[in-house]
Backbone as ProteinMPNN parsed JSONL, in Angstrom:
{"seq_chain_A": "MKKLFFLSLMLLMMAAVAVCNQSCKAWRTIATSATYVQQNDSAKAQTTTTISTKTVEEYQGVKKR", "coords_chain_A": {"N_chain_A": [[29.307, -19.017, 86.288], [30.943, -19.365, 84.156], [29.807, -17.496, 82.38], [30.471, -15.049, 83.644], [33.361, -15.119, 83.691], [33.744, -15.174, 80.921], [32.694, -12.717, 80.3], [34.3, -10.963, 81.665], [36.687, -11.571, 80.219], [36.07, -10.573, 77.685], [35.768, -7.884, 78.189], [38.603, -7.269, 79.052], [39.773, -7.652, 76.681], [38.62, -5.64, 75.074], [39.55, -3.431, 76.287], [42.245, -3.641, 75.928], [42.393, -3.446, 73.021], [41.478, -0.806, 72.809], [43.59, 0.585, 74.198], [45.822, -0.055, 72.465], [45.06, 1.142, 70.178], [45.393, 3.938, 70.236], [45.603, 7.39, 69.595], [47.223, 10.734, 69.101], [46.951, 14.129, 69.521], [48.336, 17.345, 68.486], [49.138, 20.674, 68.899], [50.36, 23.564, 67.472], [51.405, 26.908, 67.717], [52.227, 29.732, 66.011], [53.594, 32.809, 66.018], [54.22, 35.804, 64.393], [55.736, 38.998, 63.804], [56.161, 42.115, 62.177], [57.682, 45.231, 61.781], [57.413, 48.357, 60.245], [59.069, 51.321, 59.286], [58.461, 54.495, 57.929], [59.998, 57.301, 56.61], [59.592, 60.643, 55.966], [61.257, 62.96, 54.413], [60.867, 65.7, 53.725], [58.753, 66.502, 55.417], [59.628, 65.839, 57.927], [58.326, 63.811, 59.307], [57.228, 60.617, 60.49], [56.085, 57.373, 59.723], [54.802, 54.636, 61.2], [54.271, 51.266, 60.709], [52.81, 48.156, 61.948], [52.727, 44.734, 61.47], [51.121, 41.886, 62.372], [50.964, 38.347, 62.724], [49.226, 35.222, 63.329], [49.379, 31.939, 63.521], [47.819, 28.769, 63.77], [48.542, 25.494, 63.953], [47.35, 22.235, 63.657], [48.067, 18.867, 64.38], [47.53, 15.366, 63.776], [48.214, 12.461, 65.216], [48.812, 8.994, 64.659], [49.311, 5.943, 66.185], [51.927, 3.716, 65.169], [51.909, 0.368, 63.963]], "CA_chain_A": [[30.667, -18.742, 86.475], [31.432, -19.271, 82.912], [29.487, -16.226, 81.893], [31.332, -14.06, 84.318], [34.589, -15.261, 83.131], [33.696, -14.718, 79.397], [32.425, -11.304, 80.102], [35.733, -10.312, 82.122], [37.645, -11.758, 79.216], [35.716, -9.691, 76.714], [36.036, -6.549, 78.651], [39.932, -7.042, 79.004], [40.155, -7.542, 75.358], [38.268, -4.463, 74.502], [40.469, -2.513, 76.912], [43.539, -3.915, 75.08], [42.208, -2.812, 71.73], [41.488, 0.563, 72.941], [44.932, 1.197, 74.518], [46.657, -0.216, 71.352], [44.674, 2.034, 68.998], [45.351, 5.352, 70.63], [46.251, 8.48, 68.693], [47.285, 11.833, 69.846], [46.863, 15.464, 68.69], [49.187, 18.342, 68.97], [48.897, 21.981, 68.239], [51.634, 24.543, 67.407], [51.049, 28.181, 67.469], [53.335, 30.415, 65.287], [53.33, 34.172, 65.856], [55.289, 36.734, 63.75], [55.497, 40.406, 63.874], [57.043, 42.96, 61.58], [57.497, 46.705, 62.02], [58.071, 49.114, 59.121], [59.082, 52.697, 59.57], [58.762, 55.157, 56.681], [60.33, 58.622, 56.988], [59.411, 61.655, 54.89], [62.351, 63.957, 54.556], [60.414, 67.082, 53.752], [58.02, 66.976, 56.574], [60.256, 65.301, 59.118], [57.405, 62.938, 59.885], [57.484, 59.243, 60.17], [54.898, 56.572, 59.772], [55.173, 53.341, 61.725], [53.271, 50.152, 60.552], [53.161, 46.842, 62.508], [51.976, 43.663, 60.924], [51.27, 40.778, 63.304], [50.121, 37.276, 62.298], [49.192, 34.212, 64.223], [48.819, 30.667, 62.874], [47.588, 27.588, 64.745], [48.575, 24.256, 63.17], [46.9, 21.003, 64.373], [48.587, 17.627, 63.82], [46.821, 14.18, 64.303], [49.189, 11.328, 65.011], [48.464, 7.579, 64.826], [50.356, 5.057, 66.6], [52.193, 2.761, 64.165], [51.988, -0.944, 64.626]], "C_chain_A": [[31.33, -18.49, 85.143], [31.092, -18.008, 82.243], [30.273, -15.048, 82.421], [32.643, -13.936, 83.723], [34.66, -14.859, 81.697], [33.411, -13.34, 79.462], [33.626, -10.436, 80.59], [36.622, -10.438, 81.047], [37.433, -10.693, 78.008], [36.004, -8.19, 77.135], [37.591, -6.255, 78.738], [40.374, -6.861, 77.651], [39.83, -6.276, 74.655], [39.137, -3.362, 74.98], [41.757, -2.543, 76.26], [43.569, -3.273, 73.819], [42.265, -1.347, 71.88], [42.848, 1.276, 73.327], [45.837, 1.051, 73.207], [46.28, 0.745, 70.103], [44.596, 3.584, 69.318], [46.027, 6.25, 69.625], [46.428, 9.708, 69.474], [47.154, 12.995, 68.965], [47.713, 16.424, 69.34], [48.978, 19.622, 68.3], [50.229, 22.866, 68.41], [51.053, 25.825, 66.882], [52.358, 29.045, 67.085], [52.862, 31.932, 65.255], [54.402, 34.936, 65.417], [54.639, 38.072, 63.905], [56.451, 41.168, 63.089], [56.634, 44.381, 61.756], [58.163, 47.392, 60.896], [58.065, 50.606, 59.44], [59.392, 53.411, 58.219], [58.906, 56.668, 57.149], [60.185, 59.512, 55.766], [60.413, 62.75, 55.245], [61.939, 65.345, 54.637], [59.638, 67.475, 54.872], [58.521, 66.647, 57.751], [59.252, 64.402, 59.877], [57.663, 61.51, 59.6], [56.16, 58.373, 60.289], [55.342, 55.149, 60.077], [53.943, 52.3, 61.399], [53.662, 48.887, 61.132], [52.174, 45.892, 61.963], [52.217, 42.467, 61.744], [50.399, 39.558, 62.64], [50.126, 36.081, 63.359], [48.509, 33.07, 63.582], [48.869, 29.564, 63.784], [47.633, 26.39, 63.702], [48.246, 23.035, 64.035], [47.461, 19.766, 63.654], [47.835, 16.37, 64.594], [47.734, 13.055, 64.058], [48.457, 10.003, 65.381], [49.496, 6.774, 65.128], [50.645, 4.041, 65.53], [52.267, 1.4, 64.873], [53.338, -1.688, 64.294]], "O_chain_A": [[32.141, -17.578, 84.98], [31.951, -17.431, 81.576], [30.678, -14.162, 81.668], [33.062, -12.863, 83.29], [35.636, -14.217, 81.308], [33.944, -12.675, 78.573], [33.924, -9.375, 80.043], [37.378, -9.49, 80.838], [38.357, -10.087, 77.464], [36.472, -7.403, 76.312], [37.945, -5.095, 78.525], [41.248, -6.036, 77.388], [40.567, -5.826, 73.777], [39.459, -2.445, 74.224], [42.346, -1.483, 76.047], [44.548, -2.62, 73.458], [43.013, -0.676, 71.169], [43.17, 2.366, 72.854], [46.558, 1.999, 72.898], [47.075, 1.041, 69.211], [43.832, 4.344, 68.723], [46.935, 5.839, 68.903], [45.801, 9.784, 70.531], [47.241, 12.861, 67.745], [47.866, 16.417, 70.562], [48.636, 19.614, 67.117], [50.98, 22.805, 69.384], [50.367, 25.896, 65.862], [53.376, 29.028, 67.777], [51.892, 32.276, 64.579], [55.496, 34.808, 65.967], [53.442, 38.302, 64.079], [57.635, 40.903, 63.296], [55.455, 44.72, 61.866], [59.316, 47.107, 60.576], [57.017, 51.094, 59.861], [60.328, 53.077, 57.493], [58.104, 57.196, 57.92], [60.613, 59.157, 54.668], [60.342, 63.36, 56.312], [62.468, 66.134, 55.419], [59.742, 68.611, 55.333], [57.945, 67.102, 58.739], [59.402, 64.287, 61.093], [58.259, 61.183, 58.574], [55.236, 58.786, 60.99], [56.126, 54.541, 59.348], [52.799, 52.517, 61.798], [54.791, 48.468, 60.88], [50.968, 46.137, 61.961], [53.357, 42.015, 61.855], [49.308, 39.765, 62.109], [51.03, 36.032, 64.193], [47.351, 33.112, 63.167], [49.839, 29.392, 64.522], [46.861, 26.337, 62.745], [48.865, 22.861, 65.084], [47.33, 19.65, 62.436], [47.593, 16.387, 65.801], [48.03, 12.692, 62.92], [47.621, 9.949, 66.283], [50.536, 6.808, 64.471], [49.687, 3.499, 64.979], [52.589, 1.25, 66.052], [53.563, -2.801, 64.77]]}, "name": "protein", "num_of_chains": 1, "seq": "MKKLFFLSLMLLMMAAVAVCNQSCKAWRTIATSATYVQQNDSAKAQTTTTISTKTVEEYQGVKKR"}
């Protein structure tokens, strides 16, 4: 009986430590786009250029005590 009580107590303590030491992760995605139009007066032509970027940031948080 004492062994079962001791084992249950140890498992409960391990679970409490695991819950208290949790951390979290978060991700943020940033997408930007820019379009440039260049016109040539003599040829009446235009050139369009689009630049797109995507950045993914990852954050690791730790619970303060």
